Structures are given as C-alpha cells and as structure tokens.
Amino acid sequence: SNIYLQDSVNVGYMYGGSNTSGTVSTSNVYVENGMANYVYGGNNSGGKTIKSNVIATGGTVIDIYGGGREAITDDTAVKIDGVIATNVYGGGEKASITNKTNINMVSGTVNNIYGGSNVSGEVPSTNITATGGKTDYIYGGGKLASIGKSNIEIDGVISSYVFGGGERASVNDNTNILV
C-alpha cells in the first residue's frame, strides 16, 4: 500500500496497514505536507504488517509510529527528513515489533525520538541514526514499553539529551551509543 499526506490536508489518523484484520506485506506512508495527529506505518487493531516504511519530508504531525496502533509489525523503517513532529516511535503505540525498528533522521524538528514502542509492545532491537535536524530527546528504547537492545549513532544532529534506554522502560540487553 502507498499512502500520501499532501497539500493542506488535515487528518486525524493515518494508517499504512489495514483496520481490524489482514496481512499487509509492505506499507509505504509518505508525509509530504499538511497536518496529521497520528501516523502509523502498520495496522490499526488487528492483522499484521510485514514491513512498514514511513517517509516524513514535510508537514506537521503529533505522533509518528513505524508500527501499528495495536497490531504487530515485523520490521519498521522511519525516515525523518523535514517534518515537524512531537514524537516519533520506531515501534507501535500498543504493539510489538517482531524483528527490529530503524529510524533515520536527516533533517526536521522532533521533540522526542523513541526507538521502541509507546505504551506497550516488546521490540527486540532498535536502531536510530541521526545525521541532521533538531531534537530534544533521543531514546533508544520505548516510552513505557521495553526493548531488547538499542543502537544509536549520532553525527550532526542537534540534541539536548540522548539515552540508550527508554524514558520509563527497561532494556533487556545492551545499549550502544556512537557519537
């Protein structure tokens, strides 16, 4: 599936995957302009997304999720390249990722970046690369959801704080930060 947010559109919820059931092999969500409250690369409340890609090159979003709201995703990739966002999660809102999350920040402004999920959902491995833009906090882990291990590489981004772990969540393996 290919989903685009363009022009001066204002959207509440945007999903790359399905609503309550079904498997989506690959979802591609492009945030180019406009406003959205919540953007999800994965499914809403059921089914599964194998691979989700969220590419945010413009516009304004409250929360961007590589995964689904309550549905499992195998692998996620989020590229931040010009968007203004409050929170970016490699994982889901209340959903697990079975393999890994990848976040690549090139430019833009984000208050908080989380490699893992928000409220719940285990993520075995998170990867964050930040080479440009501005962010207040980078967390290798989730906000409240635990992860296995995290890898963060920073080169050129302006960030006030960087944590290998989560905001209020555990890490069950190693954290690696390369500056």
PDB file of C-alpha atoms in Angstrom:
ATOM      1  CA  SER A   1       0.000   0.000   0.000  1.00  0.00           C
ATOM      2  CA  ASN A   2       1.105   3.569  -0.729  1.00  0.00           C
ATOM      3  CA  ILE A   3      -0.497   6.335   1.353  1.00  0.00           C
ATOM      4  CA  TYR A   4       0.271  10.054   0.845  1.00  0.00           C
ATOM      5  CA  LEU A   5      -0.384  13.095   3.029  1.00  0.00           C
ATOM      6  CA  GLN A   6      -0.056  16.126   0.770  1.00  0.00           C
ATOM      7  CA  ASP A   7      -1.162  19.735   0.314  1.00  0.00           C
ATOM      8  CA  SER A   8      -3.022  21.433   3.156  1.00  0.00           C
ATOM      9  CA  VAL A   9      -4.974  18.346   4.258  1.00  0.00           C
ATOM     10  CA  ASN A  10      -5.670  17.824   7.974  1.00  0.00           C
ATOM     11  CA  VAL A  11      -6.027  14.156   9.014  1.00  0.00           C
ATOM     12  CA  GLY A  12      -6.744  12.697  12.469  1.00  0.00           C
ATOM     13  CA  TYR A  13      -5.460   9.126  11.986  1.00  0.00           C
ATOM     14  CA  MET A  14      -3.496   7.707   9.053  1.00  0.00           C
ATOM     15  CA  TYR A  15      -2.572   4.001   8.659  1.00  0.00           C
ATOM     16  CA  GLY A  16      -0.334   2.308   6.121  1.00  0.00           C
ATOM     17  CA  GLY A  17      -1.876  -1.046   7.013  1.00  0.00           C
ATOM     18  CA  SER A  18      -5.391  -2.429   7.452  1.00  0.00           C
ATOM     19  CA  ASN A  19      -8.014  -1.728  10.115  1.00  0.00           C
ATOM     20  CA  THR A  20      -9.036  -4.879  12.034  1.00  0.00           C
ATOM     21  CA  SER A  21      -7.635  -7.884  10.110  1.00  0.00           C
ATOM     22  CA  GLY A  22      -5.484  -8.986   7.221  1.00  0.00           C
ATOM     23  CA  THR A  23      -1.793  -9.112   6.411  1.00  0.00           C
ATOM     24  CA  VAL A  24      -0.092  -6.249   4.602  1.00  0.00           C
ATOM     25  CA  SER A  25       3.214  -7.262   3.007  1.00  0.00           C
ATOM     26  CA  THR A  26       4.634  -3.715   2.646  1.00  0.00           C
ATOM     27  CA  SER A  27       3.175  -0.354   3.596  1.00  0.00           C
ATOM     28  CA  ASN A  28       4.651   2.953   2.438  1.00  0.00           C
ATOM     29  CA  VAL A  29       3.386   6.098   4.137  1.00  0.00           C
ATOM     30  CA  TYR A  30       4.568   9.437   2.739  1.00  0.00           C
ATOM     31  CA  VAL A  31       4.067  12.571   4.844  1.00  0.00           C
ATOM     32  CA  GLU A  32       4.899  15.408   2.449  1.00  0.00           C
ATOM     33  CA  ASN A  33       2.754  18.309   3.645  1.00  0.00           C
ATOM     34  CA  GLY A  34      -0.389  19.044   5.649  1.00  0.00           C
ATOM     35  CA  MET A  35      -1.172  18.089   9.231  1.00  0.00           C
ATOM     36  CA  ALA A  36      -1.895  14.790  10.965  1.00  0.00           C
ATOM     37  CA  ASN A  37      -2.471  13.872  14.577  1.00  0.00           C
ATOM     38  CA  TYR A  38      -1.307  10.243  14.347  1.00  0.00           C
ATOM     39  CA  VAL A  39       0.532   8.453  11.536  1.00  0.00           C
ATOM     40  CA  TYR A  40       1.050   4.666  11.676  1.00  0.00           C
ATOM     41  CA  GLY A  41       3.111   2.582   9.291  1.00  0.00           C
ATOM     42  CA  GLY A  42       1.296  -0.566  10.397  1.00  0.00           C
ATOM     43  CA  ASN A  43      -2.251  -1.797  11.013  1.00  0.00           C
ATOM     44  CA  ASN A  44      -4.823  -0.401  13.452  1.00  0.00           C
ATOM     45  CA  SER A  45      -6.208  -3.071  15.799  1.00  0.00           C
ATOM     46  CA  GLY A  46      -5.680  -6.427  14.110  1.00  0.00           C
ATOM     47  CA  GLY A  47      -3.847  -8.323  11.433  1.00  0.00           C
ATOM     48  CA  LYS A  48      -0.171  -7.809  10.726  1.00  0.00           C
ATOM     49  CA  THR A  49       2.187  -5.692   8.623  1.00  0.00           C
ATOM     50  CA  ILE A  50       5.353  -7.436   7.434  1.00  0.00           C
ATOM     51  CA  LYS A  51       7.368  -4.290   6.536  1.00  0.00           C
ATOM     52  CA  SER A  52       6.374  -0.669   7.117  1.00  0.00           C
ATOM     53  CA  ASN A  53       8.081   2.427   5.740  1.00  0.00           C
ATOM     54  CA  VAL A  54       7.197   5.933   6.896  1.00  0.00           C
ATOM     55  CA  ILE A  55       8.906   8.735   4.987  1.00  0.00           C
ATOM     56  CA  ALA A  56       8.217  12.167   6.524  1.00  0.00           C
ATOM     57  CA  THR A  57       9.576  15.008   4.378  1.00  0.00           C
ATOM     58  CA  GLY A  58       7.222  17.822   5.388  1.00  0.00           C
ATOM     59  CA  GLY A  59       4.095  18.809   7.250  1.00  0.00           C
ATOM     60  CA  THR A  60       3.307  18.688  10.955  1.00  0.00           C
ATOM     61  CA  VAL A  61       2.458  15.527  12.935  1.00  0.00           C
ATOM     62  CA  ILE A  62       1.848  14.912  16.639  1.00  0.00           C
ATOM     63  CA  ASP A  63       2.911  11.223  16.741  1.00  0.00           C
ATOM     64  CA  ILE A  64       4.572   9.126  14.038  1.00  0.00           C
ATOM     65  CA  TYR A  65       4.707   5.347  14.557  1.00  0.00           C
ATOM     66  CA  GLY A  66       6.693   2.932  12.418  1.00  0.00           C
ATOM     67  CA  GLY A  67       4.433   0.133  13.656  1.00  0.00           C
ATOM     68  CA  GLY A  68       0.720  -0.224  14.247  1.00  0.00           C
ATOM     69  CA  ARG A  69      -1.634   1.060  16.927  1.00  0.00           C
ATOM     70  CA  GLU A  70      -2.449  -2.377  18.447  1.00  0.00           C
ATOM     71  CA  ALA A  71      -1.271  -4.720  15.670  1.00  0.00           C
ATOM     72  CA  ILE A  72       2.091  -6.457  15.216  1.00  0.00           C
ATOM     73  CA  THR A  73       4.629  -5.372  12.594  1.00  0.00           C
ATOM     74  CA  ASP A  74       7.724  -7.409  11.701  1.00  0.00           C
ATOM     75  CA  ASP A  75      10.101  -4.608  10.639  1.00  0.00           C
ATOM     76  CA  THR A  76       9.761  -0.826  10.562  1.00  0.00           C
ATOM     77  CA  ALA A  77      11.703   1.991   8.909  1.00  0.00           C
ATOM     78  CA  VAL A  78      11.026   5.668   9.626  1.00  0.00           C
ATOM     79  CA  LYS A  79      12.832   8.431   7.731  1.00  0.00           C
ATOM     80  CA  ILE A  80      12.605  11.957   9.152  1.00  0.00           C
ATOM     81  CA  ASP A  81      13.630  14.474   6.522  1.00  0.00           C
ATOM     82  CA  GLY A  82      11.911  17.829   7.061  1.00  0.00           C
ATOM     83  CA  VAL A  83       8.787  17.059   9.119  1.00  0.00           C
ATOM     84  CA  ILE A  84       7.884  18.824  12.364  1.00  0.00           C
ATOM     85  CA  ALA A  85       6.728  16.239  14.915  1.00  0.00           C
ATOM     86  CA  THR A  86       6.160  15.957  18.653  1.00  0.00           C
ATOM     87  CA  ASN A  87       7.022  12.237  18.965  1.00  0.00           C
ATOM     88  CA  VAL A  88       8.498   9.652  16.607  1.00  0.00           C
ATOM     89  CA  TYR A  89       8.393   5.956  17.566  1.00  0.00           C
ATOM     90  CA  GLY A  90      10.135   3.175  15.688  1.00  0.00           C
ATOM     91  CA  GLY A  91       7.626   0.773  17.245  1.00  0.00           C
ATOM     92  CA  GLY A  92       3.870   0.910  17.693  1.00  0.00           C
ATOM     93  CA  GLU A  93       1.537   2.625  20.129  1.00  0.00           C
ATOM     94  CA  LYS A  94       0.449  -0.534  21.981  1.00  0.00           C
ATOM     95  CA  ALA A  95       2.022  -3.051  19.634  1.00  0.00           C
ATOM     96  CA  SER A  96       5.071  -5.283  19.358  1.00  0.00           C
ATOM     97  CA  ILE A  97       7.656  -5.421  16.593  1.00  0.00           C
ATOM     98  CA  THR A  98       8.870  -8.969  15.958  1.00  0.00           C
ATOM     99  CA  ASN A  99      12.304  -8.121  14.466  1.00  0.00           C
ATOM    100  CA  LYS A 100      13.656  -4.553  14.528  1.00  0.00           C
ATOM    101  CA  THR A 101      12.967  -0.846  14.138  1.00  0.00           C
ATOM    102  CA  ASN A 102      15.035   1.656  12.172  1.00  0.00           C
ATOM    103  CA  ILE A 103      14.803   5.437  12.460  1.00  0.00           C
ATOM    104  CA  ASN A 104      16.886   7.689  10.228  1.00  0.00           C
ATOM    105  CA  MET A 105      16.765  11.425  10.994  1.00  0.00           C
ATOM    106  CA  VAL A 106      18.267  13.599   8.252  1.00  0.00           C
ATOM    107  CA  SER A 107      16.531  16.935   8.906  1.00  0.00           C
ATOM    108  CA  GLY A 108      13.432  18.322  10.607  1.00  0.00           C
ATOM    109  CA  THR A 109      12.381  19.095  14.154  1.00  0.00           C
ATOM    110  CA  VAL A 110      11.198  16.407  16.602  1.00  0.00           C
ATOM    111  CA  ASN A 111      10.698  16.793  20.355  1.00  0.00           C
ATOM    112  CA  ASN A 112      11.181  13.092  21.253  1.00  0.00           C
ATOM    113  CA  ILE A 113      12.520  10.123  19.287  1.00  0.00           C
ATOM    114  CA  TYR A 114      11.913   6.610  20.648  1.00  0.00           C
ATOM    115  CA  GLY A 115      13.423   3.514  19.058  1.00  0.00           C
ATOM    116  CA  GLY A 116      10.766   1.325  20.697  1.00  0.00           C
ATOM    117  CA  SER A 117       7.008   1.453  21.243  1.00  0.00           C
ATOM    118  CA  ASN A 118       4.924   3.904  23.257  1.00  0.00           C
ATOM    119  CA  VAL A 119       2.600   2.323  25.876  1.00  0.00           C
ATOM    120  CA  SER A 120       3.263  -1.411  25.408  1.00  0.00           C
ATOM    121  CA  GLY A 121       4.749  -3.901  22.975  1.00  0.00           C
ATOM    122  CA  GLU A 122       8.160  -5.566  23.017  1.00  0.00           C
ATOM    123  CA  VAL A 123      10.809  -4.647  20.416  1.00  0.00           C
ATOM    124  CA  PRO A 124      13.856  -6.978  20.173  1.00  0.00           C
ATOM    125  CA  SER A 125      16.210  -4.467  18.525  1.00  0.00           C
ATOM    126  CA  THR A 126      16.118  -0.714  17.798  1.00  0.00           C
ATOM    127  CA  ASN A 127      18.390   1.331  15.540  1.00  0.00           C
ATOM    128  CA  ILE A 128      18.496   5.142  15.388  1.00  0.00           C
ATOM    129  CA  THR A 129      20.760   7.126  13.067  1.00  0.00           C
ATOM    130  CA  ALA A 130      20.632  10.927  13.353  1.00  0.00           C
ATOM    131  CA  THR A 131      22.748  12.991  10.970  1.00  0.00           C
ATOM    132  CA  GLY A 132      20.831  16.277  10.906  1.00  0.00           C
ATOM    133  CA  GLY A 133      17.894  18.236  12.237  1.00  0.00           C
ATOM    134  CA  LYS A 134      16.983  19.092  15.816  1.00  0.00           C
ATOM    135  CA  THR A 135      15.517  17.011  18.617  1.00  0.00           C
ATOM    136  CA  ASP A 136      15.213  17.470  22.369  1.00  0.00           C
ATOM    137  CA  TYR A 137      15.404  13.801  23.432  1.00  0.00           C
ATOM    138  CA  ILE A 138      16.570  10.599  21.755  1.00  0.00           C
ATOM    139  CA  TYR A 139      15.691   7.327  23.496  1.00  0.00           C
ATOM    140  CA  GLY A 140      16.970   4.018  22.167  1.00  0.00           C
ATOM    141  CA  GLY A 141      14.112   2.311  23.984  1.00  0.00           C
ATOM    142  CA  GLY A 142      10.387   2.930  24.224  1.00  0.00           C
ATOM    143  CA  LYS A 143       8.435   5.439  26.262  1.00  0.00           C
ATOM    144  CA  LEU A 144       6.792   2.866  28.567  1.00  0.00           C
ATOM    145  CA  ALA A 145       7.483  -0.291  26.519  1.00  0.00           C
ATOM    146  CA  SER A 146      10.622  -2.426  26.947  1.00  0.00           C
ATOM    147  CA  ILE A 147      13.125  -3.414  24.271  1.00  0.00           C
ATOM    148  CA  GLY A 148      15.883  -5.974  23.815  1.00  0.00           C
ATOM    149  CA  LYS A 149      18.842  -3.879  22.661  1.00  0.00           C
ATOM    150  CA  SER A 150      19.380  -0.415  21.195  1.00  0.00           C
ATOM    151  CA  ASN A 151      21.883   1.101  18.794  1.00  0.00           C
ATOM    152  CA  ILE A 152      22.159   4.882  18.371  1.00  0.00           C
ATOM    153  CA  GLU A 153      24.527   6.664  16.001  1.00  0.00           C
ATOM    154  CA  ILE A 154      24.684  10.458  16.080  1.00  0.00           C
ATOM    155  CA  ASP A 155      26.632  12.658  13.688  1.00  0.00           C
ATOM    156  CA  GLY A 156      25.382  16.181  13.026  1.00  0.00           C
ATOM    157  CA  VAL A 157      22.012  16.252  14.764  1.00  0.00           C
ATOM    158  CA  ILE A 158      21.355  18.860  17.463  1.00  0.00           C
ATOM    159  CA  SER A 159      20.022  17.010  20.527  1.00  0.00           C
ATOM    160  CA  SER A 160      19.791  18.045  24.170  1.00  0.00           C
ATOM    161  CA  TYR A 161      19.700  14.517  25.647  1.00  0.00           C
ATOM    162  CA  VAL A 162      20.494  11.007  24.380  1.00  0.00           C
ATOM    163  CA  PHE A 163      19.587   7.852  26.322  1.00  0.00           C
ATOM    164  CA  GLY A 164      20.408   4.302  25.253  1.00  0.00           C
ATOM    165  CA  GLY A 165      17.350   3.068  27.165  1.00  0.00           C
ATOM    166  CA  GLY A 166      13.740   4.160  27.326  1.00  0.00           C
ATOM    167  CA  GLU A 167      12.048   7.088  29.015  1.00  0.00           C
ATOM    168  CA  ARG A 168      10.324   4.920  31.625  1.00  0.00           C
ATOM    169  CA  ALA A 169      11.006   1.453  30.226  1.00  0.00           C
ATOM    170  CA  SER A 170      13.531  -1.327  30.619  1.00  0.00           C
ATOM    171  CA  VAL A 171      16.217  -2.608  28.257  1.00  0.00           C
ATOM    172  CA  ASN A 172      16.774  -6.374  28.459  1.00  0.00           C
ATOM    173  CA  ASP A 173      20.129  -6.456  26.632  1.00  0.00           C
ATOM    174  CA  ASN A 174      22.796  -3.879  25.675  1.00  0.00           C
ATOM    175  CA  THR A 175      22.628  -0.238  24.665  1.00  0.00           C
ATOM    176  CA  ASN A 176      25.170   1.191  22.213  1.00  0.00           C
ATOM    177  CA  ILE A 177      25.668   4.908  21.527  1.00  0.00           C
ATOM    178  CA  LEU A 178      28.167   6.151  18.956  1.00  0.00           C
ATOM    179  CA  VAL A 179      28.713   9.924  18.796  1.00  0.00           C
TER     180      VAL A 179
END
